[in-house]
Short mmCIF file of C-alpha atoms in Angstrom, two decimals:
data_model
loop_
_atom_site.label_atom_id
_atom_site.label_comp_id
_atom_site.label_asym_id
_atom_site.label_seq_id
_atom_site.Cartn_x
_atom_site.Cartn_y
_atom_site.Cartn_z
CA MET A 1 -0.02 -0.10 0.13
CA THR A 2 1.53 3.53 -0.91
CA THR A 3 2.22 5.73 1.62
CA MET A 4 3.08 9.34 2.35
CA VAL A 5 6.54 8.49 2.62
CA ASP A 6 6.48 6.72 -1.04
CA VAL A 7 4.95 10.07 -2.27
CA ALA A 8 7.64 12.38 -0.61
CA ARG A 9 10.28 10.09 -1.90
CA ARG A 10 9.25 10.29 -5.36
CA ALA A 11 8.45 14.07 -5.41
CA GLY A 12 11.53 14.85 -3.58
CA VAL A 13 9.89 16.60 -0.60
CA SER A 14 9.61 16.02 2.93
CA VAL A 15 6.65 13.95 4.46
CA ALA A 16 5.22 17.09 5.78
CA THR A 17 5.35 19.05 2.59
CA VAL A 18 3.11 15.87 1.37
CA SER A 19 0.49 16.37 4.34
CA HIS A 20 0.22 20.03 3.70
CA VAL A 21 -0.44 19.33 -0.14
CA VAL A 22 -3.05 16.51 0.68
CA ASN A 23 -4.55 18.49 3.44
CA ASP A 24 -4.67 21.98 2.31
CA THR A 25 -3.48 23.04 5.70
CA ARG A 26 -0.60 25.26 4.58
CA PRO A 27 0.35 27.12 1.19
CA VAL A 28 2.96 25.20 -1.23
CA ARG A 29 4.73 26.54 -3.60
CA PRO A 30 3.17 25.75 -7.08
CA GLY A 31 6.12 23.68 -8.54
CA THR A 32 6.38 21.76 -5.44
CA ARG A 33 2.60 21.20 -5.36
CA ALA A 34 2.38 20.01 -8.94
CA ALA A 35 5.43 17.69 -8.02
CA VAL A 36 3.51 16.04 -5.11
CA LEU A 37 0.33 15.91 -7.14
CA ALA A 38 2.45 14.11 -9.96
CA ALA A 39 3.67 11.64 -7.32
CA ILE A 40 0.15 11.01 -5.75
CA GLU A 41 -1.29 10.05 -9.46
CA GLU A 42 1.65 7.97 -10.47
CA LEU A 43 1.78 5.84 -7.46
CA GLY A 44 -1.96 5.65 -6.95
CA TYR A 45 -1.76 6.94 -3.16
CA THR A 46 -5.08 7.31 -1.50
CA HIS A 47 -5.51 9.55 1.44
CA ASN A 48 -6.29 7.71 4.91
CA THR A 49 -9.09 9.80 5.88
CA LEU A 50 -9.81 7.45 8.93
CA ALA A 51 -6.35 8.02 10.23
CA ARG A 52 -6.81 11.70 9.97
CA SER A 53 -9.96 11.89 11.79
CA LEU A 54 -8.43 10.16 14.80
CA VAL A 55 -5.94 13.08 14.76
CA THR A 56 -8.40 15.91 14.03
CA SER A 57 -11.59 14.79 15.42
CA ARG A 58 -13.44 15.34 12.06
CA THR A 59 -14.52 12.54 9.61
CA ARG A 60 -15.33 15.14 6.65
CA SER A 61 -18.73 13.23 6.49
CA ILE A 62 -22.13 14.59 6.83
CA GLY A 63 -25.11 12.80 7.97
CA LEU A 64 -28.52 13.41 5.96
CA ALA A 65 -32.01 12.46 7.24
CA VAL A 66 -34.59 13.02 4.94
CA SER A 67 -38.01 11.22 4.31
CA ALA A 68 -39.33 9.85 1.24
CA ILE A 69 -35.91 9.86 -0.51
CA SER A 70 -38.26 8.56 -3.82
CA ASN A 71 -40.01 11.81 -3.90
CA PRO A 72 -38.74 13.90 -7.02
CA TYR A 73 -38.49 16.83 -4.47
CA PHE A 74 -36.29 15.13 -2.08
CA THR A 75 -34.17 13.70 -4.94
CA GLU A 76 -33.08 16.76 -6.06
CA ILE A 77 -32.41 18.27 -2.75
CA LEU A 78 -30.32 15.30 -2.16
CA GLN A 79 -28.53 16.13 -5.64
CA GLY A 80 -27.83 19.66 -4.38
CA VAL A 81 -26.57 18.29 -1.05
CA GLU A 82 -24.36 15.81 -2.64
CA ALA A 83 -22.65 18.08 -5.04
CA GLU A 84 -22.06 20.80 -2.37
CA ALA A 85 -20.69 18.32 -0.01
CA LEU A 86 -18.25 16.70 -2.52
CA ALA A 87 -17.09 20.06 -3.81
CA ALA A 88 -16.08 20.64 -0.07
CA GLY A 89 -14.44 17.35 0.17
CA TYR A 90 -17.18 15.73 2.45
CA SER A 91 -18.85 12.59 2.33
CA LEU A 92 -22.49 11.95 2.93
CA LEU A 93 -24.30 9.20 5.22
CA ILE A 94 -28.00 9.06 4.06
CA ALA A 95 -31.02 7.58 6.25
CA ASP A 96 -34.82 7.96 5.67
CA PRO A 97 -36.67 8.79 9.15
CA HIS A 98 -40.18 7.97 7.36
CA ASP A 99 -41.58 11.22 8.88
CA ASP A 100 -41.73 9.06 12.18
CA PRO A 101 -40.71 11.14 15.09
CA HIS A 102 -39.44 8.01 16.86
CA HIS A 103 -37.71 6.63 13.97
CA GLU A 104 -36.07 10.01 13.23
CA ARG A 105 -34.70 10.08 16.85
CA LYS A 106 -33.15 6.63 16.21
CA VAL A 107 -31.91 7.83 12.84
CA VAL A 108 -30.24 11.09 14.53
CA GLN A 109 -28.43 9.05 17.14
CA LEU A 110 -27.12 6.39 14.41
CA LEU A 111 -25.70 9.18 12.42
CA HIS A 112 -24.12 10.74 15.38
CA GLU A 113 -22.60 7.53 16.53
CA ARG A 114 -21.19 7.34 13.08
CA ARG A 115 -19.31 10.51 14.22
CA VAL A 116 -20.54 12.82 11.41
CA ASP A 117 -19.22 16.09 11.67
CA GLY A 118 -22.83 17.62 11.49
CA MET A 119 -26.32 16.81 10.28
CA ILE A 120 -28.92 18.12 7.53
CA VAL A 121 -32.45 17.12 8.79
CA ALA A 122 -35.84 17.34 7.15
CA PRO A 123 -37.72 17.23 10.71
CA SER A 124 -41.14 15.35 11.06
CA ALA A 125 -44.22 17.19 12.34
CA GLU A 126 -43.04 16.43 16.10
CA PRO A 127 -39.23 16.90 16.12
CA SER A 128 -38.93 17.68 19.72
CA GLY A 129 -36.92 14.17 20.51
CA THR A 130 -34.47 15.35 17.66
CA THR A 131 -34.22 19.00 18.80
CA GLU A 132 -33.30 17.59 22.03
CA TYR A 133 -30.94 15.22 21.33
CA VAL A 134 -28.81 17.52 18.90
CA THR A 135 -29.09 20.30 21.72
CA LYS A 136 -27.93 18.37 24.71
CA ARG A 137 -25.09 16.74 22.82
CA GLN A 138 -24.31 19.97 20.86
CA VAL A 139 -24.50 18.18 17.43
CA PRO A 140 -23.86 20.73 14.49
CA VAL A 141 -27.28 20.62 12.69
CA VAL A 142 -29.21 22.48 9.82
CA PHE A 143 -33.01 21.56 9.66
CA LEU A 144 -34.10 21.59 6.06
CA ASP A 145 -37.43 22.32 4.04
CA ARG A 146 -39.20 22.81 7.52
CA LEU A 147 -38.99 24.83 10.40
CA VAL A 148 -38.55 23.84 14.04
CA GLY A 149 -37.63 27.22 15.94
CA ASP A 150 -35.61 30.22 16.04
CA GLY A 151 -32.78 28.38 18.00
CA PHE A 152 -31.21 26.45 15.09
CA ASP A 153 -29.86 26.97 11.46
CA GLN A 154 -32.55 26.40 9.13
CA VAL A 155 -32.82 26.30 5.37
CA CYS A 156 -36.49 26.43 3.54
CA ALA A 157 -38.48 27.80 0.54
CA GLU A 158 -41.00 30.60 0.96
CA SER A 159 -44.57 28.92 1.13
CA THR A 160 -47.00 31.17 2.23
CA GLY A 161 -46.92 34.10 -0.52
CA PRO A 162 -46.70 31.51 -3.24
CA VAL A 163 -50.01 29.79 -2.31
CA ARG A 164 -51.42 32.94 -1.93
CA ASP A 165 -50.50 33.45 -5.62
CA LEU A 166 -51.91 30.26 -6.88
CA VAL A 167 -55.18 31.03 -5.05
CA THR A 168 -55.51 34.93 -6.39
CA HIS A 169 -54.64 33.69 -9.81
CA LEU A 170 -57.53 31.11 -9.55
CA ALA A 171 -59.80 33.54 -8.21
CA GLY A 172 -58.82 36.05 -11.02
CA LEU A 173 -60.13 33.63 -13.47
CA GLY A 174 -63.50 33.74 -11.94
CA HIS A 175 -63.33 30.92 -9.31
CA THR A 176 -65.01 31.51 -5.91
CA ARG A 177 -65.26 27.89 -4.68
CA ILE A 178 -61.50 27.18 -4.53
CA GLY A 179 -60.30 24.04 -2.50
CA LEU A 180 -56.99 23.24 -0.80
CA VAL A 181 -55.55 19.96 0.01
CA ALA A 182 -53.34 20.50 2.85
CA GLY A 183 -50.34 18.63 3.96
CA LEU A 184 -49.50 16.61 7.09
CA PRO A 185 -50.57 18.55 10.47
CA GLY A 186 -47.64 19.92 12.47
CA LEU A 187 -45.23 20.68 9.49
CA SER A 188 -44.46 24.35 9.32
CA THR A 189 -44.78 23.85 5.54
CA THR A 190 -48.37 22.75 6.05
CA THR A 191 -49.09 25.80 8.41
CA GLU A 192 -47.62 28.19 6.15
CA ARG A 193 -49.38 26.87 3.13
CA VAL A 194 -52.87 26.78 4.80
CA GLU A 195 -51.79 30.65 5.77
CA GLY A 196 -51.12 31.47 2.10
CA TYR A 197 -54.21 29.92 1.08
CA ARG A 198 -56.40 31.99 3.65
CA ALA A 199 -54.61 34.98 2.74
CA GLY A 200 -55.25 34.63 -0.93
CA LEU A 201 -59.06 34.18 -0.41
CA ARG A 202 -58.87 37.45 1.82
CA ALA A 203 -56.78 38.86 -1.12
CA ALA A 204 -59.69 38.15 -3.68
CA GLY A 205 -62.51 39.20 -1.41
CA LEU A 206 -63.66 35.54 -0.73
CA PRO A 207 -65.08 33.98 2.38
CA PHE A 208 -63.08 31.25 3.97
CA ALA A 209 -65.57 28.02 3.81
CA PRO A 210 -64.21 25.09 6.10
CA GLU A 211 -65.59 22.43 3.89
CA LEU A 212 -63.20 23.67 1.28
CA LEU A 213 -60.05 22.68 3.40
CA ALA A 214 -59.11 18.95 3.41
CA GLY A 215 -56.16 16.98 4.94
CA GLY A 216 -54.10 14.90 2.47
CA ASN A 217 -51.39 14.10 4.85
CA SER A 218 -48.87 15.04 2.49
CA GLU A 219 -49.26 11.78 0.61
CA ALA A 220 -51.02 10.47 -2.42
CA ASP A 221 -53.46 8.32 -0.76
CA GLY A 222 -54.52 10.78 1.63
CA ALA A 223 -54.74 13.41 -1.22
CA GLU A 224 -57.33 11.15 -3.09
CA HIS A 225 -59.35 10.96 -0.21
CA ALA A 226 -59.41 14.55 0.56
CA THR A 227 -60.42 15.48 -2.93
CA ARG A 228 -63.25 13.09 -3.04
CA GLN A 229 -64.34 14.77 0.26
CA LEU A 230 -63.91 18.22 -1.20
CA LEU A 231 -65.85 17.23 -4.28
CA ALA A 232 -68.84 15.56 -1.95
CA ALA A 233 -69.48 19.14 -0.71
CA ALA A 234 -73.04 20.46 -1.09
CA GLU A 235 -71.42 23.26 -3.06
CA PRO A 236 -68.21 21.67 -4.43
CA PRO A 237 -65.15 23.62 -5.44
CA THR A 238 -64.53 24.65 -9.18
CA ALA A 239 -60.78 24.81 -8.60
CA ILE A 240 -58.17 22.96 -5.98
CA VAL A 241 -54.69 23.66 -5.11
CA THR A 242 -52.52 20.56 -3.82
CA ALA A 243 -50.18 21.56 -1.22
CA ASN A 244 -47.29 19.22 -2.60
CA ASN A 245 -46.24 16.93 -5.62
CA ALA A 246 -47.22 13.53 -4.16
CA MET A 247 -50.74 14.93 -3.24
CA THR A 248 -51.01 16.20 -6.69
CA ILE A 249 -50.88 12.63 -7.85
CA GLY A 250 -53.50 11.65 -5.58
CA ALA A 251 -55.77 14.40 -6.40
CA LEU A 252 -55.40 13.61 -10.31
CA ARG A 253 -56.06 10.16 -9.55
CA ALA A 254 -59.47 10.94 -7.66
CA LEU A 255 -60.47 13.26 -10.30
CA ARG A 256 -59.96 10.79 -13.25
CA ASP A 257 -62.03 8.08 -11.29
CA LEU A 258 -64.88 10.58 -10.98
CA GLY A 259 -64.64 11.18 -14.49
CA LEU A 260 -63.70 15.04 -14.21
CA ASP A 261 -61.70 16.59 -16.98
CA VAL A 262 -58.95 19.31 -15.84
CA PRO A 263 -59.39 22.12 -16.55
CA ARG A 264 -62.69 21.97 -18.30
CA ASP A 265 -64.66 20.49 -15.28
CA ILE A 266 -62.51 21.90 -12.54
CA ALA A 267 -59.18 23.58 -12.48
CA LEU A 268 -56.09 22.40 -10.64
CA ALA A 269 -53.01 24.05 -9.56
CA CYS A 270 -50.32 22.63 -7.32
CA PHE A 271 -47.44 23.43 -4.92
CA ASP A 272 -44.14 21.66 -5.96
CA ASP A 273 -43.12 21.55 -9.81
CA PHE A 274 -41.68 18.25 -10.80
CA SER A 275 -39.63 17.21 -14.14
CA TRP A 276 -42.78 15.56 -15.99
CA ALA A 277 -45.32 18.18 -14.64
CA ASP A 278 -45.68 19.37 -18.29
CA LEU A 279 -46.18 15.88 -19.77
CA PHE A 280 -49.71 15.77 -18.16
CA THR A 281 -52.68 16.62 -20.33
CA PRO A 282 -53.31 19.34 -19.27
CA ARG A 283 -49.73 20.72 -18.52
CA LEU A 284 -49.77 21.32 -14.74
CA THR A 285 -49.42 25.07 -13.48
CA ALA A 286 -47.25 24.89 -10.16
CA ILE A 287 -45.09 26.75 -7.67
CA ALA A 288 -41.52 25.18 -8.50
CA GLN A 289 -39.25 25.24 -5.38
CA PRO A 290 -35.30 25.73 -5.85
CA SER A 291 -35.01 22.10 -4.65
CA LYS A 292 -30.85 21.84 -5.79
CA GLU A 293 -30.39 25.30 -4.30
CA LEU A 294 -31.90 24.26 -0.75
CA GLY A 295 -29.71 21.55 -0.32
CA ALA A 296 -26.44 23.59 -1.38
CA ALA A 297 -27.63 26.28 0.96
CA ALA A 298 -28.45 23.49 3.88
CA VAL A 299 -24.72 22.37 3.31
CA ARG A 300 -23.18 25.92 2.92
CA LEU A 301 -24.81 26.87 6.28
CA LEU A 302 -23.62 23.76 8.22
CA LEU A 303 -19.92 24.36 7.04
CA GLU A 304 -20.19 27.62 8.20
CA ARG A 305 -21.70 26.18 11.81
CA LEU A 306 -18.46 23.98 11.64
CA ASP A 307 -16.12 26.72 11.22
CA ASP A 308 -17.74 28.96 13.53
CA PRO A 309 -19.94 27.04 16.45
CA GLY A 310 -20.41 29.98 18.61
CA ARG A 311 -22.20 32.13 16.22
CA PRO A 312 -25.93 33.09 15.91
CA PRO A 313 -28.15 30.45 14.44
CA ARG A 314 -29.74 31.82 11.00
CA THR A 315 -32.71 30.95 8.96
CA VAL A 316 -32.50 31.18 5.28
CA ARG A 317 -35.46 31.37 2.90
CA LEU A 318 -35.26 30.98 -0.82
CA PRO A 319 -37.86 32.04 -3.22
CA CYS A 320 -40.08 29.83 -5.43
CA ALA A 321 -41.19 30.43 -9.12
CA PHE A 322 -44.74 30.60 -10.27
CA VAL A 323 -44.55 28.30 -13.43
CA HIS A 324 -47.90 28.87 -15.27
CA ARG A 325 -49.18 26.11 -17.89
CA THR A 326 -52.88 25.07 -18.60
CA SER A 327 -54.40 22.99 -15.65
CA CYS A 328 -55.54 26.25 -14.31
CA GLY A 329 -57.94 26.68 -17.47
CA CYS A 330 -55.77 29.21 -19.07
CA PRO A 331 -54.89 29.17 -22.92
CA GLY A 332 -51.30 28.45 -23.46
CA ASP A 333 -48.31 29.12 -21.16
CA ARG A 334 -46.09 31.80 -19.96
CA GLU A 335 -42.82 32.32 -18.78
CA PRO A 336 -42.23 31.53 -15.16
CA ARG A 337 -41.94 34.54 -12.90
CA PRO A 338 -41.12 34.92 -9.22
CA ALA A 339 -43.63 33.71 -6.69
CA ALA A 340 -44.24 36.26 -3.91
CA ALA A 341 -42.37 35.91 -0.73
CA ARG A 342 -44.13 35.14 2.55
CA PRO A 343 -46.14 38.46 3.75
CA ALA A 344 -44.99 39.88 7.08
CA PRO A 345 -47.38 39.90 10.06
CA PRO A 346 -49.01 43.25 10.72
CA GLY A 347 -46.53 45.88 12.22
CA ARG A 348 -43.56 44.05 11.10
CA ALA A 349 -41.08 44.23 7.93
CA PRO A 350 -41.38 41.91 5.17
CA ALA A 351 -39.00 38.69 5.79
CA ALA A 352 -35.56 38.85 4.39
CA GLN A 353 -34.10 35.79 2.47
CA GLU A 354 -31.80 35.33 5.46
CA ARG A 355 -32.58 36.09 9.11
CA THR A 356 -30.53 35.92 12.16
CA PRO A 357 -32.55 36.11 15.63
CA ALA A 358 -31.68 39.15 17.95
CA PRO A 359 -29.59 38.09 20.80
#
């Protein structure tokens, strides 16, 4: 097995110089660096990261706990995490908590026991077990997609404003009975998207009707049941908004089984765009989240935390885009445009993309 000593001999430098080149711990003259890299390539030397971790207490690894990895949204987030981590020299350990609080807590403990340097977690609806674990053990963590509180680093997309945009768009087309298939109770994304729905109704001068809000539990089967529930109302909706891509599939399934044509019989708009949304007939009007950038931003925030453990926690929000197609009932397409940011509560300034809580 090739060692640093072998590389040093071939390059005609000291072992310390090879170490500085490999670990990027000190500037090395370009000519010397080139000679070391050429020797590494020629001899096929592989850096022993395990041995280095014993010295530095760093494993150059990140734990990623994300549910429903098969979901296109989280798959794109994973791509963003992986690309940014690799660029920084980190590897990933991935686990699926299945949106179950008890399993999530076990997964976080398992990743911690594998001595990852930090974690990125998409939390469940009841993340208290996880937050208590990482707080007590001072585990560097970034919560992704869903918010858990101001005491942690967090990255998510805007939700309230974009859903408001969908509702006001449908209202502008003449719809006065607009339904929402909402996500899993307890998730911050569910809360914010319901807020956006109600804000859109207010902006359009429409009353809130409780029978037009149904829970789809963030998954296809639940959304199918919720859509049937909405359409069974005495005065059913003429337009429906679905609050994530999995629930869009469930809603479409229900509409198909009921023999309803979109958008001739009912309009449909959804939160979460996905790569094959424009392959449906009609093509789906959607809110597109910056999935890959969310993953990359979470890695950057975690690396900042590792470099400066004492800095105040930050919440980073990224904007979405309104992707206009034809399922809403409009003829033809328009170019995607930015979706509105989350409206600020009365008496407060609009939320910035990145926020640091006051000490």
